[in-house]
Short mmCIF file of C-alpha atoms in Angstrom, two decimals:
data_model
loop_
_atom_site.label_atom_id
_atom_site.label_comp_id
_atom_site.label_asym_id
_atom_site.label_seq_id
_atom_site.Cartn_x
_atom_site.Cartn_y
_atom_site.Cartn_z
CA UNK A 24 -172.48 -69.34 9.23
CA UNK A 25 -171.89 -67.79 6.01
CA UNK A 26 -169.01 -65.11 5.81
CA UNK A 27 -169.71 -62.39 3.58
CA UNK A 28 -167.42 -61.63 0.25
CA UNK A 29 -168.88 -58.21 -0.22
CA UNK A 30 -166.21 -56.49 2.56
CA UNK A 31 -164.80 -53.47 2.11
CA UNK A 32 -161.50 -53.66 -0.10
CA UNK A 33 -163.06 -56.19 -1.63
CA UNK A 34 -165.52 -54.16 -4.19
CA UNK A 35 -164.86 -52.98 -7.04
CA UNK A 36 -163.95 -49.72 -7.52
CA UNK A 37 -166.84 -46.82 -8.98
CA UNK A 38 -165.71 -45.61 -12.37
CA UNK A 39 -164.18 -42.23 -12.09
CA UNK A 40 -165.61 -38.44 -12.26
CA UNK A 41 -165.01 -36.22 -15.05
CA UNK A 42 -161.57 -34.84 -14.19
CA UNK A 43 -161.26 -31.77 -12.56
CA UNK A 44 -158.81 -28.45 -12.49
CA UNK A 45 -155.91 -29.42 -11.46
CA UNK A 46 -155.60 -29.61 -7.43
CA UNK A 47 -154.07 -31.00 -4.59
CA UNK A 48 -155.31 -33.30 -2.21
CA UNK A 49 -154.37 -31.57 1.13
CA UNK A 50 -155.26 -34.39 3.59
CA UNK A 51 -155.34 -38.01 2.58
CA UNK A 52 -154.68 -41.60 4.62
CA UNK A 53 -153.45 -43.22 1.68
CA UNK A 54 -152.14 -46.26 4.13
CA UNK A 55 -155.80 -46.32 5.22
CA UNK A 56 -157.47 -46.75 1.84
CA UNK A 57 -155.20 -49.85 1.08
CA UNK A 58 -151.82 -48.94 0.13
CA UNK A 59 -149.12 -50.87 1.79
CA UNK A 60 -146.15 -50.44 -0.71
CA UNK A 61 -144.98 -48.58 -3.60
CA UNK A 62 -147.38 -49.85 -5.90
CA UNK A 63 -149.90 -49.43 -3.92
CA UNK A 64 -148.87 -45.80 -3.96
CA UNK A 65 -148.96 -45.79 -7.25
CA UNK A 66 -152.41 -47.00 -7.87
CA UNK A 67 -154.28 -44.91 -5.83
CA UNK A 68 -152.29 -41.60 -7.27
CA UNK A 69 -152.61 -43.12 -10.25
CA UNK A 70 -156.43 -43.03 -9.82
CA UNK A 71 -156.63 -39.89 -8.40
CA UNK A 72 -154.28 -38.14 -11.13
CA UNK A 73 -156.88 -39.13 -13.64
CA UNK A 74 -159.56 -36.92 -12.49
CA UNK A 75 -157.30 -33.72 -12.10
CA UNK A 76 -155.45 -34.15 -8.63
CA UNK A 77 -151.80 -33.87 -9.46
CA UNK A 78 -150.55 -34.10 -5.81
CA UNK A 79 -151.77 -35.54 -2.20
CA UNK A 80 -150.61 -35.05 1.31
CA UNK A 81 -151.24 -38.35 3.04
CA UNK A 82 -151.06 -37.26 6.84
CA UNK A 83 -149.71 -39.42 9.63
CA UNK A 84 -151.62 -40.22 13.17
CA UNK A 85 -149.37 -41.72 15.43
CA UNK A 86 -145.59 -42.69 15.25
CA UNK A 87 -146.07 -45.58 12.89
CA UNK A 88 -147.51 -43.54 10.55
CA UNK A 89 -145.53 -41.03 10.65
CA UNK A 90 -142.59 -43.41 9.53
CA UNK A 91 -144.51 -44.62 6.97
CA UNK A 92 -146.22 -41.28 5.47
CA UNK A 93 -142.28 -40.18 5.36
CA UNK A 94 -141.06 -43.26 3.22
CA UNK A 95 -144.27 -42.93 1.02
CA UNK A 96 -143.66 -39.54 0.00
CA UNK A 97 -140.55 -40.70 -0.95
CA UNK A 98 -142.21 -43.25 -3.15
CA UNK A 99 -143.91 -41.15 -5.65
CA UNK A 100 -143.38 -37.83 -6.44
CA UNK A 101 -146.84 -36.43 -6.33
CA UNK A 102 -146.85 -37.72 -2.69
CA UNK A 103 -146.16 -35.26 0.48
CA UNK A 104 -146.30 -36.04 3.87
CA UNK A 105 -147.57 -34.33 7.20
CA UNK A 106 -146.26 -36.03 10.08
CA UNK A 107 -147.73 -35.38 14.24
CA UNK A 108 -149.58 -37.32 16.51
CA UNK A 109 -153.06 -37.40 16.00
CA UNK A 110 -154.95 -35.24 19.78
CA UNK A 111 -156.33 -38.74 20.60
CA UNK A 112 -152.49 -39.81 21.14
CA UNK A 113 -151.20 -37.34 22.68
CA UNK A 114 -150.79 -39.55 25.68
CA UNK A 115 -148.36 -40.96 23.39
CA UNK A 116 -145.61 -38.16 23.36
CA UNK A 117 -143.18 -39.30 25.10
CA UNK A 118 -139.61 -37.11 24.35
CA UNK A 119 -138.37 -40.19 22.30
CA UNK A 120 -141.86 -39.93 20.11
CA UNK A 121 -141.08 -35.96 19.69
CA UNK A 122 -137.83 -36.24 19.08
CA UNK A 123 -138.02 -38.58 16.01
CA UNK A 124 -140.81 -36.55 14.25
CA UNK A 125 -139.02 -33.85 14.49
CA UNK A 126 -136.21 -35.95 12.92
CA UNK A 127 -139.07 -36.67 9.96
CA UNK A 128 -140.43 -33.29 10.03
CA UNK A 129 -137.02 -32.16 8.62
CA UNK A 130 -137.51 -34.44 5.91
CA UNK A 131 -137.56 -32.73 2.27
CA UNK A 132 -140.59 -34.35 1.53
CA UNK A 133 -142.72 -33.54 4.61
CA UNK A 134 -144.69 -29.89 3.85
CA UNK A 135 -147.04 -30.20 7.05
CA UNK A 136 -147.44 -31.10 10.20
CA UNK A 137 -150.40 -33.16 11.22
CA UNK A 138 -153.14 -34.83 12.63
CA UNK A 139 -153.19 -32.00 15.21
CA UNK A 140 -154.82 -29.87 17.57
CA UNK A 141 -157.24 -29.83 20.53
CA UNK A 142 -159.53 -33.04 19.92
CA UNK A 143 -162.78 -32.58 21.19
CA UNK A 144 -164.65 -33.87 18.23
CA UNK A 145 -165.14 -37.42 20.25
CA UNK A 146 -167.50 -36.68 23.39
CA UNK A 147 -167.27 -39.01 26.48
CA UNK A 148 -163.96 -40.27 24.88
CA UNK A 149 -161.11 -37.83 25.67
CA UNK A 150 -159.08 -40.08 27.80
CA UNK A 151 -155.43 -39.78 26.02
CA UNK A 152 -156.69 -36.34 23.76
CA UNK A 153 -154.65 -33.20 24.69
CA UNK A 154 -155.69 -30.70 26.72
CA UNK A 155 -155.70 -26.93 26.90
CA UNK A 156 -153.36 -25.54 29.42
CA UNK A 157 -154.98 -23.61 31.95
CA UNK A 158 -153.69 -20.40 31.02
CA UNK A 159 -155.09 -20.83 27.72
CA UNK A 160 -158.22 -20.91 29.56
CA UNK A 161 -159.14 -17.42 29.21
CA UNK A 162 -162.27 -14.66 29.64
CA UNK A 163 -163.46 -13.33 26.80
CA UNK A 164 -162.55 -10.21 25.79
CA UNK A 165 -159.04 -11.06 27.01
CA UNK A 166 -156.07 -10.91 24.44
CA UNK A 167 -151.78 -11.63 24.20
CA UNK A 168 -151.73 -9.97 21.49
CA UNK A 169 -151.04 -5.89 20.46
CA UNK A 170 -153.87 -5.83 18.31
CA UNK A 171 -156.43 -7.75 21.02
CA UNK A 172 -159.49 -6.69 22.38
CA UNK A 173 -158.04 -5.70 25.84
CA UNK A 174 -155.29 -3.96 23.98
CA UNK A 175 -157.13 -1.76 21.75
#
């Protein structure tokens, strides 16, 4: 059985775009495209500074990440972090797990806070994913708020 060499990780890298205007990179996984330390870091700012993006937000999915999207920021300083459990883990916040990212959401270097939200992106696989409260369950037309439909 021959193994293939031609894996992902493994290739090398396209040459780079013309730069662009200068931007940020509001939602990044730099831990999932291969950095594992500070110089990983680095590189793949590195990289992405040479075609205009002067800043990333590499965003956390579970606890683990969270930890480590924290000390990366601190790494580099074009590097921010968003910190949450992603809506497929949510069977995952325990008060321990809250507590300590809101101990990293306080961090300096943490502007967001993410993965997020109600996940119903993966059909037939929502076992674990948040879900809405019932009373957010409502008719429409219906409104909280002053300026709502049933308020107007």
């Amino acid at each position: 059985m021959r193994v293939s060499t031609n894996r992902p990780g493994k290739r090398e890298a396209p040459p780079a775009p013309e730069p662009l205007a200068p931007l940020v990179d509001a939602h990044t996984h730099l831990d999932a495209c291969g950095a594992a330390d500070v110089e990983g870091v680095h590189a793949i700012v590195d990289r992405a500074a040479a075609v205009g993006v002067e800043a990333v937000v590499t965003v956390a999915d579970d606890l683990d990440s969270a930890r480590w999207v924290t000390r990366a920021a601190e790494w580099d300083p074009r590097v921010y972090a968003a910190v949450a459990l992603h809506p497929t883990r949510a069977d995952a916040l325990t008060e321990s797990a809250r507590a300590e990212l809101e101990r990293l959401a306080a961090h300096p270097r943490v502007v967001a806070i993410g993965e997020t939200g109600m996940d119903l992106y993966w059909p037939g696989r929502l076992d674990g994913c948040a879900q809405p409260p019932p009373s957010a369950r409502r008719s429409p037309g219906t409104s909280t708020s002053p300026s709502g439909p049933a308020n107007r």
